Coordinates of C-alpha atoms in Angstrom, one line a residue:
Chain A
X1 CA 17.8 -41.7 -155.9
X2 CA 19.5 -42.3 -152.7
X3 CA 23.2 -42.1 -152.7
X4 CA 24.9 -44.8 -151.1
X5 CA 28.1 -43.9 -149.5
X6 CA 30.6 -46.6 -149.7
X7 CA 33.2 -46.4 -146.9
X8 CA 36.6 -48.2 -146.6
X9 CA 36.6 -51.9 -145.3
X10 CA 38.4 -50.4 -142.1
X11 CA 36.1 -47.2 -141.4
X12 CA 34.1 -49.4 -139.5
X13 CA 36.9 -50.1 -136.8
X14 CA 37.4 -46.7 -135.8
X15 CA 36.6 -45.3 -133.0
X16 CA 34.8 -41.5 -133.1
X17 CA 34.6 -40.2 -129.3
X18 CA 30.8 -39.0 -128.6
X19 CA 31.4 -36.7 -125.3
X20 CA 34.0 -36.7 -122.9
X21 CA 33.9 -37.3 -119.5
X22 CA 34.1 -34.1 -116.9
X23 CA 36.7 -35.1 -116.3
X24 CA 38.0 -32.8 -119.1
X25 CA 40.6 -35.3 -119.9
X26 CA 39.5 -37.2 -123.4
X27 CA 41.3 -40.1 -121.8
X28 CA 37.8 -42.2 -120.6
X29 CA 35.5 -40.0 -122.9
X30 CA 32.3 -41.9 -124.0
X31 CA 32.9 -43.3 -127.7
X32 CA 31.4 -45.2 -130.7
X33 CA 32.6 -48.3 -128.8
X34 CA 31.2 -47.5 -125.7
X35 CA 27.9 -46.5 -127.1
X36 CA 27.4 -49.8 -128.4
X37 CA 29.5 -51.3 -124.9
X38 CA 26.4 -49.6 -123.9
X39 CA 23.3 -50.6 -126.2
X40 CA 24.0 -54.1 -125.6
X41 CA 24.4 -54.5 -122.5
X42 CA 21.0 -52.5 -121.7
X43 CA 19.1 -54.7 -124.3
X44 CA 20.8 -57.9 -122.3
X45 CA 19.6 -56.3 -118.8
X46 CA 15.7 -55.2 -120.6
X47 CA 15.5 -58.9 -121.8
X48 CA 16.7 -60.3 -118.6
X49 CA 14.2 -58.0 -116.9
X50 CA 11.2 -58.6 -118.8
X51 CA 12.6 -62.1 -118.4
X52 CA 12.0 -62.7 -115.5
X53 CA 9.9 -59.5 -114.0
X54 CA 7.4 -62.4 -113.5
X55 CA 8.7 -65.9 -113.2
X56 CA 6.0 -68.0 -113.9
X57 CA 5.8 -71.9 -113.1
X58 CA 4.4 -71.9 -117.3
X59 CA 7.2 -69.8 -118.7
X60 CA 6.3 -67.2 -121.4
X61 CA 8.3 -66.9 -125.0
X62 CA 10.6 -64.5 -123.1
X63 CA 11.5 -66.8 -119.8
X64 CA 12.0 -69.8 -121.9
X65 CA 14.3 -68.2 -124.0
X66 CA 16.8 -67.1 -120.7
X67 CA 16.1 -70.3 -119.3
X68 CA 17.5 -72.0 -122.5
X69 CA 20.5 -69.8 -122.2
X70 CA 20.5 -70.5 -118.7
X71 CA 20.6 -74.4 -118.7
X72 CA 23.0 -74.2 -121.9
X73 CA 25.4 -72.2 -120.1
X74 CA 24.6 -74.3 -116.8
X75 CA 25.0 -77.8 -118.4
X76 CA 28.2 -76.4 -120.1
X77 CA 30.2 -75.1 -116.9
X78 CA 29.0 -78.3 -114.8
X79 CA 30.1 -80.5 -117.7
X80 CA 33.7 -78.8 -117.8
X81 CA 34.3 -77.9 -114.5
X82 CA 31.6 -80.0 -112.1
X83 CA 30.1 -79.3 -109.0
X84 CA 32.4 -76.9 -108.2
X85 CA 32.2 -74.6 -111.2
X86 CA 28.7 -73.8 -109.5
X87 CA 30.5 -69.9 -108.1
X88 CA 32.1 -69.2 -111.7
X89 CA 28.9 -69.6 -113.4
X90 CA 27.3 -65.8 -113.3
X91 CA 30.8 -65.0 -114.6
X92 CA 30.9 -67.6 -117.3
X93 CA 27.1 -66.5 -118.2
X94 CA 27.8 -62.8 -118.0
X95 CA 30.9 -63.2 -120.1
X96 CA 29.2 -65.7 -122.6
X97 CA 25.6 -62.9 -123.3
X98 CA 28.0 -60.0 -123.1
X99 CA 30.4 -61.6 -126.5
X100 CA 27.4 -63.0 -127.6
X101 CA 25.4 -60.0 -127.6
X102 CA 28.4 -57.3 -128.7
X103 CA 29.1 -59.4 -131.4
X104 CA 25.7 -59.8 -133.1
X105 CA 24.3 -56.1 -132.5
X106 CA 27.6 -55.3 -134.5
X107 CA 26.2 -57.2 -137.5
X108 CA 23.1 -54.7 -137.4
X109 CA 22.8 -52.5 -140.3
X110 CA 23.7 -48.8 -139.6
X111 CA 20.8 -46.9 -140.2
X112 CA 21.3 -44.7 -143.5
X113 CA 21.9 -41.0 -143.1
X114 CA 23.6 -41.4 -140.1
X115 CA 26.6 -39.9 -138.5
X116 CA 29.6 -42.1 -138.2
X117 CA 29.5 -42.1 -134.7
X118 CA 26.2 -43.6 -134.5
X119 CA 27.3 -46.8 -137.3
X120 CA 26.9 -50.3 -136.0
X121 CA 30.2 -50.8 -134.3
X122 CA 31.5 -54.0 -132.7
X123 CA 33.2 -53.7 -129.6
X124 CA 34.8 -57.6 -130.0
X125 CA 36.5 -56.6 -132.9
X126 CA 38.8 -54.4 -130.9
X127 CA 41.7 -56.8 -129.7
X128 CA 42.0 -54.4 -126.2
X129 CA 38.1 -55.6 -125.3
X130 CA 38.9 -59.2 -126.3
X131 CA 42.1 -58.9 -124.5
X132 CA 40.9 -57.6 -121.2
X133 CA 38.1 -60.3 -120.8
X134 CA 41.1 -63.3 -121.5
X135 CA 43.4 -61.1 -118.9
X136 CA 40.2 -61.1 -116.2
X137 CA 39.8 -64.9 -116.8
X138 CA 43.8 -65.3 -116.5
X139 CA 43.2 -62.7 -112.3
X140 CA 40.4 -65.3 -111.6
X141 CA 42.4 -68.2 -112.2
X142 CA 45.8 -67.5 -110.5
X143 CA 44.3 -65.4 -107.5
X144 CA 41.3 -68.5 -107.1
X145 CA 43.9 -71.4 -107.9
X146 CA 45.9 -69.9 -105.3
X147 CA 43.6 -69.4 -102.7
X148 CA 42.0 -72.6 -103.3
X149 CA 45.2 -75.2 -103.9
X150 CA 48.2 -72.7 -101.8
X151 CA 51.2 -73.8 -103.8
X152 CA 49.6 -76.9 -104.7
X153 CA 48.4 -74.7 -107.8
X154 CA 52.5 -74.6 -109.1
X155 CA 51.9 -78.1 -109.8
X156 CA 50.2 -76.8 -113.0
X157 CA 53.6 -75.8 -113.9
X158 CA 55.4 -78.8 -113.1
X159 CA 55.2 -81.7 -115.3
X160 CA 55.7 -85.7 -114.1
X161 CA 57.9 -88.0 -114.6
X162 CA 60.8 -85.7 -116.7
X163 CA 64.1 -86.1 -115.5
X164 CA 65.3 -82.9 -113.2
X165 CA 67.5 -81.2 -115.5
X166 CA 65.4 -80.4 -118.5
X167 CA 62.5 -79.0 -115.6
X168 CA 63.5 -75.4 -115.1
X169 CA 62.6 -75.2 -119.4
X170 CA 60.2 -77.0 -119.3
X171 CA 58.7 -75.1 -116.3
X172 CA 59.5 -71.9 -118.2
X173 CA 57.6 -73.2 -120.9
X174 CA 54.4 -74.5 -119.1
X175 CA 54.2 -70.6 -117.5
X176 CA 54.3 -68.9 -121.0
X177 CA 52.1 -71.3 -122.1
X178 CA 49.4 -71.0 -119.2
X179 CA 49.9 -67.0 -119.7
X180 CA 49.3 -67.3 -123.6
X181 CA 46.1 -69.4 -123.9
X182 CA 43.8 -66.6 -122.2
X183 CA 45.6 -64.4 -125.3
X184 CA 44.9 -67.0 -127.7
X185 CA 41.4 -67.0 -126.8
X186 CA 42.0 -62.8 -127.2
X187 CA 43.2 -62.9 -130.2
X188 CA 40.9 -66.0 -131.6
X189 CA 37.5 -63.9 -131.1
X190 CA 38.8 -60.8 -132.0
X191 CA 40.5 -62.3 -135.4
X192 CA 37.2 -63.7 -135.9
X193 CA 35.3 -60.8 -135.6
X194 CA 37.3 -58.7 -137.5
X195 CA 37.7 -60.9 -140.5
X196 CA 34.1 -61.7 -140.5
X197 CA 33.5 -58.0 -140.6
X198 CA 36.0 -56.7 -143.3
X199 CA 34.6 -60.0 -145.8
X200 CA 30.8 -58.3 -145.1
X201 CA 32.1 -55.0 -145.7
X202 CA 34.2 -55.8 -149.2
X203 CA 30.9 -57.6 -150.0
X204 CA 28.6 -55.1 -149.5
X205 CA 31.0 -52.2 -150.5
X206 CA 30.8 -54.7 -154.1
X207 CA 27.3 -54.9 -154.1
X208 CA 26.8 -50.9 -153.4
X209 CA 29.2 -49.5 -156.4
X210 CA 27.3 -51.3 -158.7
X211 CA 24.2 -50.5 -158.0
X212 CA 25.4 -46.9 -157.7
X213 CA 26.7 -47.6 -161.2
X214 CA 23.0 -47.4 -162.2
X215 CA 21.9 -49.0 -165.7
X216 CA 22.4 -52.6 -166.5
X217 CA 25.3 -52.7 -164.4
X218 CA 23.0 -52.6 -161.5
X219 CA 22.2 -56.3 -162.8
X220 CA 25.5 -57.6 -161.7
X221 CA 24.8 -56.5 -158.0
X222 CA 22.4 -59.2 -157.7
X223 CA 24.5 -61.9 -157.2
X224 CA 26.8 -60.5 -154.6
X225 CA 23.6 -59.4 -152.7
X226 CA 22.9 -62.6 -152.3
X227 CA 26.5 -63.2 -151.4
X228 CA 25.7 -60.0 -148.1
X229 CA 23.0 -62.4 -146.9
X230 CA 24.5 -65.6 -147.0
X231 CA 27.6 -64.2 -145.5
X232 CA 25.8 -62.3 -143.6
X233 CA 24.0 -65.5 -142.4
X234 CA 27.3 -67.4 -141.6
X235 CA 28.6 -64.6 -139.6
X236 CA 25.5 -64.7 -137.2
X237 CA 27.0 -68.4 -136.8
X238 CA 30.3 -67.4 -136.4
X239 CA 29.4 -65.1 -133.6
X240 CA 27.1 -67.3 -131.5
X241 CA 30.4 -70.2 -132.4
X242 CA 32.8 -67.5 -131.0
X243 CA 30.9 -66.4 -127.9
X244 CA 30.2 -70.4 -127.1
X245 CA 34.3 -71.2 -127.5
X246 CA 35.2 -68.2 -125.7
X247 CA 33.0 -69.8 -123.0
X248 CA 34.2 -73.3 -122.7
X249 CA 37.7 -72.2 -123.2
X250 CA 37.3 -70.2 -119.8
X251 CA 36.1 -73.2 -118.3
X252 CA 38.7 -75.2 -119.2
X253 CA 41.1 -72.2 -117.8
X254 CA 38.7 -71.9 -114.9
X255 CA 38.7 -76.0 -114.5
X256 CA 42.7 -75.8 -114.1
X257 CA 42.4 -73.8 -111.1
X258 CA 40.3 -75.7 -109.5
X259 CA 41.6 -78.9 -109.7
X260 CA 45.3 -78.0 -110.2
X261 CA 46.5 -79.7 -107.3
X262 CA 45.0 -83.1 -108.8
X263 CA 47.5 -83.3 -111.1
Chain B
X1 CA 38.6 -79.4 -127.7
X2 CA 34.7 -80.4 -126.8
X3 CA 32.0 -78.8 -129.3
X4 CA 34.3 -78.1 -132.1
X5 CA 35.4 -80.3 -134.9
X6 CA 36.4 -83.8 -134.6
X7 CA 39.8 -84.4 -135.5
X8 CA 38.7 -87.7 -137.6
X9 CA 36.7 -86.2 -140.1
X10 CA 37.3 -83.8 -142.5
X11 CA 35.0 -81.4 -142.7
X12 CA 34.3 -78.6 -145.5
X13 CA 36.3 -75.2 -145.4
X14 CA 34.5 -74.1 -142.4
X15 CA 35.9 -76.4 -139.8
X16 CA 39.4 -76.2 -141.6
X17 CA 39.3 -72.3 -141.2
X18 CA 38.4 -72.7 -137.3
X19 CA 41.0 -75.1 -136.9
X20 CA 43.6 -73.2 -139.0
X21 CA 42.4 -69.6 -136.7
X22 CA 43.2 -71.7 -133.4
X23 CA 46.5 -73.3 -134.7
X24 CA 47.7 -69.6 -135.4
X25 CA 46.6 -67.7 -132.5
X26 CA 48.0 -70.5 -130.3
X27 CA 51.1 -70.0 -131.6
X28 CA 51.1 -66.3 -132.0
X29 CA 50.1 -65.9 -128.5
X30 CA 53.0 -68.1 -127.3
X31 CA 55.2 -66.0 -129.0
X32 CA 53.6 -62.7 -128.2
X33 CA 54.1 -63.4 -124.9
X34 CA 57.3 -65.3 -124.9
X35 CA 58.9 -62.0 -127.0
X36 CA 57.0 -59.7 -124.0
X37 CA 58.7 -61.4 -121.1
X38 CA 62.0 -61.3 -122.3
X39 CA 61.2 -57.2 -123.5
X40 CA 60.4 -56.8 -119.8
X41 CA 63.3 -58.7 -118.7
X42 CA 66.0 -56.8 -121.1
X43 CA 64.2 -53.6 -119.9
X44 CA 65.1 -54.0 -116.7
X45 CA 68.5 -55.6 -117.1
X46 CA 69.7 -53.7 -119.6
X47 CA 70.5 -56.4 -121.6
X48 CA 69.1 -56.2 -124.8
X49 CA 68.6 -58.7 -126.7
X50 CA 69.4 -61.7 -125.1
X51 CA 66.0 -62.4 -123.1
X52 CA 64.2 -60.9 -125.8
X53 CA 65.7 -63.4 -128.1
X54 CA 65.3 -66.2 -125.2
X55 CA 61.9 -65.3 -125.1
X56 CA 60.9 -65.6 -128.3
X57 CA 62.5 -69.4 -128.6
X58 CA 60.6 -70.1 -125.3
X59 CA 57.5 -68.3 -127.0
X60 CA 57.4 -70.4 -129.7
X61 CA 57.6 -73.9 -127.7
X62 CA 54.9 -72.8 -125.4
X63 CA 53.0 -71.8 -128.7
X64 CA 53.3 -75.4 -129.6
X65 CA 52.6 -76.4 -126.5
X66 CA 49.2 -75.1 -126.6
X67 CA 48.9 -76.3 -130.3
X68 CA 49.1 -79.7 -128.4
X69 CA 46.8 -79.0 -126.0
X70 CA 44.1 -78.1 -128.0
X71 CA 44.5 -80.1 -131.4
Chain C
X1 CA 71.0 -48.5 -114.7
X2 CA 69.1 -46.7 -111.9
X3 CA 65.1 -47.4 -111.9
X4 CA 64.4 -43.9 -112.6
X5 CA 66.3 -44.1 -115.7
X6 CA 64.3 -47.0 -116.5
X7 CA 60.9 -45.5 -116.4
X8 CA 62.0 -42.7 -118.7
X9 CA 63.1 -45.3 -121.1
X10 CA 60.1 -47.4 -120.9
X11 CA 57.7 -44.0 -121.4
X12 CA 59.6 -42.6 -124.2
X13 CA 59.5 -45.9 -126.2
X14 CA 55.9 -45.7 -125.0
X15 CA 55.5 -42.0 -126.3
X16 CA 57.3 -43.2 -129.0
X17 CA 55.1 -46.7 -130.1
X18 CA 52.6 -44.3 -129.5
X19 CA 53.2 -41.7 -132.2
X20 CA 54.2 -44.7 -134.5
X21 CA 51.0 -46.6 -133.9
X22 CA 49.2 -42.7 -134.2
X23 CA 50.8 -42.0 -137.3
X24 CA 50.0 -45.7 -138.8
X25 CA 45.8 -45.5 -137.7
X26 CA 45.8 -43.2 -140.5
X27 CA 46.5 -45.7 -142.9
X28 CA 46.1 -49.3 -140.8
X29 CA 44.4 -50.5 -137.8
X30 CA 42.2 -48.5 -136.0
X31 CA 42.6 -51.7 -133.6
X32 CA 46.4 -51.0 -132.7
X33 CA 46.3 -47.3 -132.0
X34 CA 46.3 -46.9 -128.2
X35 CA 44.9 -43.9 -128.0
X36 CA 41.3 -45.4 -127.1
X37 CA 42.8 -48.1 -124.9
X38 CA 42.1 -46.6 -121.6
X39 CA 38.5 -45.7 -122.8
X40 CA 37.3 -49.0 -124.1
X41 CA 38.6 -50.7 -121.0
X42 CA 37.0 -48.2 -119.0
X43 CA 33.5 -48.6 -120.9
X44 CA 34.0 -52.3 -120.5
X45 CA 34.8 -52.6 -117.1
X46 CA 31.3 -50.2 -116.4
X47 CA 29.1 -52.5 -118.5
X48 CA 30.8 -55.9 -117.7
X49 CA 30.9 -54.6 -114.2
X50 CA 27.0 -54.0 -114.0
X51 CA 25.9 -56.6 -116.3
X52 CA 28.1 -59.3 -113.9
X53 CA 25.9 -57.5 -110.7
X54 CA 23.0 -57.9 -111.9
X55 CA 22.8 -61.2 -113.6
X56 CA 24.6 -62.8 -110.1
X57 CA 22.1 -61.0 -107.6
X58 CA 19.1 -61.0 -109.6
X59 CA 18.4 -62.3 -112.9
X60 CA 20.1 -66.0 -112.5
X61 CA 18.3 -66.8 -109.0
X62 CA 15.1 -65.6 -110.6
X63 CA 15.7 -68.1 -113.5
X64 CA 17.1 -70.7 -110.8
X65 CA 14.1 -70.1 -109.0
X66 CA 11.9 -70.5 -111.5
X67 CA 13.4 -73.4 -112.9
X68 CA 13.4 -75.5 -109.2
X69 CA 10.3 -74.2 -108.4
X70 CA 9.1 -75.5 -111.9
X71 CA 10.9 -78.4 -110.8
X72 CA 9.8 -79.3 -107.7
X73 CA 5.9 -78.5 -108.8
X74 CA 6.2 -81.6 -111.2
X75 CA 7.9 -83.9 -109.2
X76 CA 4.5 -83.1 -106.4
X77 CA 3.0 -83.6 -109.1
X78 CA 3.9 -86.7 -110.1
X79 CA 3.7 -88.1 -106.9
X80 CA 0.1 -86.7 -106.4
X81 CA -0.4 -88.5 -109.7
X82 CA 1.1 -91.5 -108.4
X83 CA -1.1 -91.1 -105.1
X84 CA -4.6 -91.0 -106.9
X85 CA -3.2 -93.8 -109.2
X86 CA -2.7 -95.9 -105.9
X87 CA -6.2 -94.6 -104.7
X88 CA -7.5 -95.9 -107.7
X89 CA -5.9 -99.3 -107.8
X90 CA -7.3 -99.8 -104.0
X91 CA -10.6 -98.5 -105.3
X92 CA -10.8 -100.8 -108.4
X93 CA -9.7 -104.3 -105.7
X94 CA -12.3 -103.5 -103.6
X95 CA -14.7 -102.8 -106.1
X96 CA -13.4 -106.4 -108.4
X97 CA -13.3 -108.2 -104.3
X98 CA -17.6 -106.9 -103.3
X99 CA -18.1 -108.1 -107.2
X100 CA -16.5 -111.1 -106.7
X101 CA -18.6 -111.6 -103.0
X102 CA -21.8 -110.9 -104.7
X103 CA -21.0 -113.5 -107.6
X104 CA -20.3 -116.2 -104.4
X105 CA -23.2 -115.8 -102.4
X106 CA -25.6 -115.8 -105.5
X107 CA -23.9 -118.8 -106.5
X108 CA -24.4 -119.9 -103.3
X109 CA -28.4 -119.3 -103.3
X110 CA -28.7 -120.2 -106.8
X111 CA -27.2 -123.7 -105.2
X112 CA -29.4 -123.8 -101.9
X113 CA -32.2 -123.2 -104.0
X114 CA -31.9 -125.8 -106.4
X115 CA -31.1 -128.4 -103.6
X116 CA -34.3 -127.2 -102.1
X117 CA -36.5 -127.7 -105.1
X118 CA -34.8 -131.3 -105.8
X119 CA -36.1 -132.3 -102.6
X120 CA -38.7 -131.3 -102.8
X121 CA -39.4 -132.8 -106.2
X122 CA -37.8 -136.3 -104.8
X123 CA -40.2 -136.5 -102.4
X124 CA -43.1 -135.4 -104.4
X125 CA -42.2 -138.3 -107.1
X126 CA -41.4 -140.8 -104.0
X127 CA -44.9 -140.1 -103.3
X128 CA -46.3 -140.5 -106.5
X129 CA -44.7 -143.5 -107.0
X130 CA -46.1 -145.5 -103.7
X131 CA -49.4 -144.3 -104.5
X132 CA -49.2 -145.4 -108.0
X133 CA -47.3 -148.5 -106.3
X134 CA -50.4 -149.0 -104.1
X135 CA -52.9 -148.5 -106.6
X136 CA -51.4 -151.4 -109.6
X137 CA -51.0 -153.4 -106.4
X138 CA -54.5 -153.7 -106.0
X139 CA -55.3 -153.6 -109.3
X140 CA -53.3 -157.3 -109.4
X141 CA -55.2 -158.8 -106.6
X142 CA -58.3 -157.9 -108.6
X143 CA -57.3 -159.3 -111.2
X144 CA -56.2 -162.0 -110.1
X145 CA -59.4 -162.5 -107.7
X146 CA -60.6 -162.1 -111.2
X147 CA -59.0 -165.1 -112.6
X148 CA -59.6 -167.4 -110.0
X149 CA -63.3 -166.1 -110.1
X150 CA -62.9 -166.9 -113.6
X151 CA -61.3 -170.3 -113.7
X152 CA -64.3 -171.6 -111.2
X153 CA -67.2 -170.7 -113.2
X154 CA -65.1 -172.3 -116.1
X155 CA -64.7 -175.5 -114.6
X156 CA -68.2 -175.4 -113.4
X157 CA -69.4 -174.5 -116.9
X158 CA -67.4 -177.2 -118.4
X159 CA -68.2 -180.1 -115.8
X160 CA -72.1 -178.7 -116.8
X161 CA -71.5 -179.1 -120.1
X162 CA -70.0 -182.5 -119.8
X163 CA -72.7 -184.2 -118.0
X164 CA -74.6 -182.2 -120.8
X165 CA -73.0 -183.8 -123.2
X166 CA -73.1 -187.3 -121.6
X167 CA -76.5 -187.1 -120.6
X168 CA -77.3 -186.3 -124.3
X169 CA -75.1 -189.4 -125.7
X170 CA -75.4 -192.2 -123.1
X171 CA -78.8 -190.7 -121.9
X172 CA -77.4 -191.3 -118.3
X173 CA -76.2 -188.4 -116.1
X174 CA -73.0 -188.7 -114.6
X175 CA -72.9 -187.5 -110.9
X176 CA -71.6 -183.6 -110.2
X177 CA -68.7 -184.9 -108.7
X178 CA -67.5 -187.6 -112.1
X179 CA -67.5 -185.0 -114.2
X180 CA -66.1 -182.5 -112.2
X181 CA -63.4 -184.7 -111.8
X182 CA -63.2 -185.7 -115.4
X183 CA -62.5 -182.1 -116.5
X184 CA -60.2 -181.6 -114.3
X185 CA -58.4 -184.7 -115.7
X186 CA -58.5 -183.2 -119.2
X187 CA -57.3 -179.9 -118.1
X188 CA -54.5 -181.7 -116.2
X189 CA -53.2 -183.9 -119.3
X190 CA -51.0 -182.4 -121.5
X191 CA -52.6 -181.8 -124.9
X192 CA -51.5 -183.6 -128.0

């Protein structure tokens, strides 16, 4: 009978470096993380190629399916932002298949027997990933909204109609608070992902010591099983949810810069 | 927010653990950020704590500030 | 505080959060050891990087295209549709207005015709008529050159008759004349 190995809830999370860089330096070397960086990103470009390798007027069952993620990203960025949104959307797509996809391909099951460098890993759970995707957001915005509105884009900061003295808090304020929400977003996706992934791997750790138990006690494993799928089901939600928030909230970022001088 | 839960209705556990993940994070990232600032600030000034402690106030009214926002 | 000074500072504590944050991914986090910071952002900014290129040069235009072009067919469709629908309409009018002609001018001949033929049966039964006019016409004046014819040899018989008669009773024959006039008497006095 098969062993199964039961790890800790927070195995999963660590990062196991693969090969370093010629660097020599292990600084940039190519890890768990980035392998999976890696996987998803060239199954996103194959299905985008195959995609649309031949874009026909009668769509197959692949171009429909990136032409549903294209108008649902499309309708969602002209909704928030409007006709001007039209130059963020590649970003806003990129950045809503890239979550989408890192987060889902983490729910995989690692095959058995193999090395822990080669385990499902989820870059999103790492709050550094999630982090530098809200601080890109955060560039675009303040170097756009400045280009776009000059100072006009300060207005952001400035709220009407308060009387002059309490301004320079309340200006104080309004800047931490603009810097912060790209970080809630951060943390938001990365809390989400992690959680979801520690409740999955308590689960199934459950579900494997019993059955490793062998007997009758293998009985009792049923249950929880079940419990692995359905979590296992809400999780796949929770990830497409995540990806989808992490895109509107961008466009609501992205949506200040472009019309902060409206205010 | 648009596409999330509707402030009116109550909805099982699910929606209340969305809403209780954004109420936190908005606040924690106020905070975070707030407390950074004034680190940076005390850093170069050499005058610990006071921005640092600054910061942290400010932190936390900005983190309700975006709990505003987006409830 | 000279700025050197404050470099040091900041990359000892640095070191220092370092080793602390080392020393607690034993036990804690993996996600708040730094050590793999530089790498992950690294790997992220290659795949983000690329994925970004490609889906703004190549894969969303394609799908755009697609999508207008897609787009754009249907609406020349539709109007095609709506051209032959025109077509037809026209087609169907002039088809309902000849149908409509056709129905006139054969009502038309049906009506020409029939006038024709009740002429022609006027005159044929004004013509019957004045020879059947014609005809009892003479029919009356014989008979009526019968009556007369009739009422003559009457009288005649009866005036013979009477001097007949008298001749027989009074043995004496009355003249032609007497009882030609006698007869005519009776047949002039009212009876009873």
């Amino acid at each position: 009978m098969y062993r199964f190995r039961a790890e800790g809830p927070m195995e999963q999370f660590e990062i196991i470096p693969i090969f370093s860089l010629p660097t020599g330096s292990n600084l940039l070397a190519f890890t768990n993380s980035a392998l999976w960086m890696v996987i998803g990103t060239g199954a996103i470009i194959v299905f985008f190629f195959a995609a649309t390798r031949r874009a026909a007027l009668i769509p197959g069952r692949l171009q429909s399916m990136a032409e549903v993620f294209y108008e649902f990203v499309s309708d969602l960025v002209r909704d928030t932002i409007g006709p001007e949104g039209r130059k963020f959307f590649p970003y806003v797509f990129t950045l809503f298949i890239w979550i989408l996809v890192s987060n889902m391909f983490g729910l995989l099951p690692s095959l058995p027997g193999m090395p822990h460098a080669l385990h499902t890993f989820t870059p999103t759970s790492h709050l550094i990933v999630t982090f530098a995707l809200a601080m890109l957001t955060i560039t675009i915005v303040i170097v756009y909204g400045l280009y776009k509105n000059g100072l006009g884009f300060f207005k952001l900061f400035a709220p009407s109609g308060l009387p002059l003295w309490l301004m320079p808090l309340l200006i104080l304020i309004e800047v931490i608070s603009f810097l912060s929400r790209p970080l809630s977003l951060a943390i938001r996706l990365f809390a989400n992902m992690f959680a979801g992934h520690v409740i999955l791997k308590l689960f199934a750790t459950f579900v494997v010591s019993l059955l490793s138990a062998g007997g009758a006690v293998m009985l009792f494993g049923i249950a929880p099983f079940f419990g692995v799928i359905a979590v296992t089901a809400l999780e796949f939600l929770v990830t497409a949810l995540q990806a989808y928030v992490f895109a509107v909230l961008t466009c609501i970022y992205l949506n200040d810069a472009v019309h902060a001088a409206d205010h | 927010m648009r596409g999330e839960d509707d402030p009116e209705a109550p909805k099982p556990s699910g929606a209340a653990w969305g809403r209780a993940m954004r109420a936190s994070s908005d606040l924690l990232a106020g905070i975070f950020v707030g407390s950074l600032l004034g680190l940076g600030l005390d850093r170069l000034l050499g005058s610990e704590p006071w921005f640092l402690l600054a910061g942290i106030g400010l932190g936390f009214a900005a983190g309700l500030r975006n709990l505003s926002r987006s409830l | 505080m000279s700025v050197f000074a404050l470099v040091t500072n900041a990359a000892a504590a640095a070191e220092e959060a370092q080793a602390h944050a080392a020393e607690a991914s034993s036990a804690g986090l993996p996600q708040l050891d730094p050590t793999w910071w530089p790498s992950q952002l690294f790997w992220l900014a290659i795949t983000f990087g690329i994925l970004y290129w490609l889906m703004s040069t190549r894969f969303l235009p394609a799908i755009a295209g697609a999508i207008e072009e897609r787009r754009d067919r249907i609406a020349d469709d539709l109007d095609q549709a709506g051209d032959f629908k025109r077509q037809a309409e026209d087609a169907e009018s002039a088809y309902n207005q000849s149908l409509a002609d056709a129905k006139a001018k054969a009502q038309a001949i049906a009506a020409d015709t029939r006038a024709e033929m009740d002429d022609e049966i006027a005159a044929l039964q004004a013509e019957t008529d004045a020879q059947l006019a014609k005809q009892v016409a003479a029919a009356e004046t014989r008979i009526g050159e019968m009556k007369a014819a009739a009422a003559t040899k009457v009288g005649e018989a009866a005036a013979e008759t009477a001097r007949a008669v008298v001749e027989t009773l009074i043995d004496e024959a009355p003249t032609e004349e007497a009882a030609s006039r006698a007869v005519a008497d009776a047949a002039a006095r009212p009876e009873g």
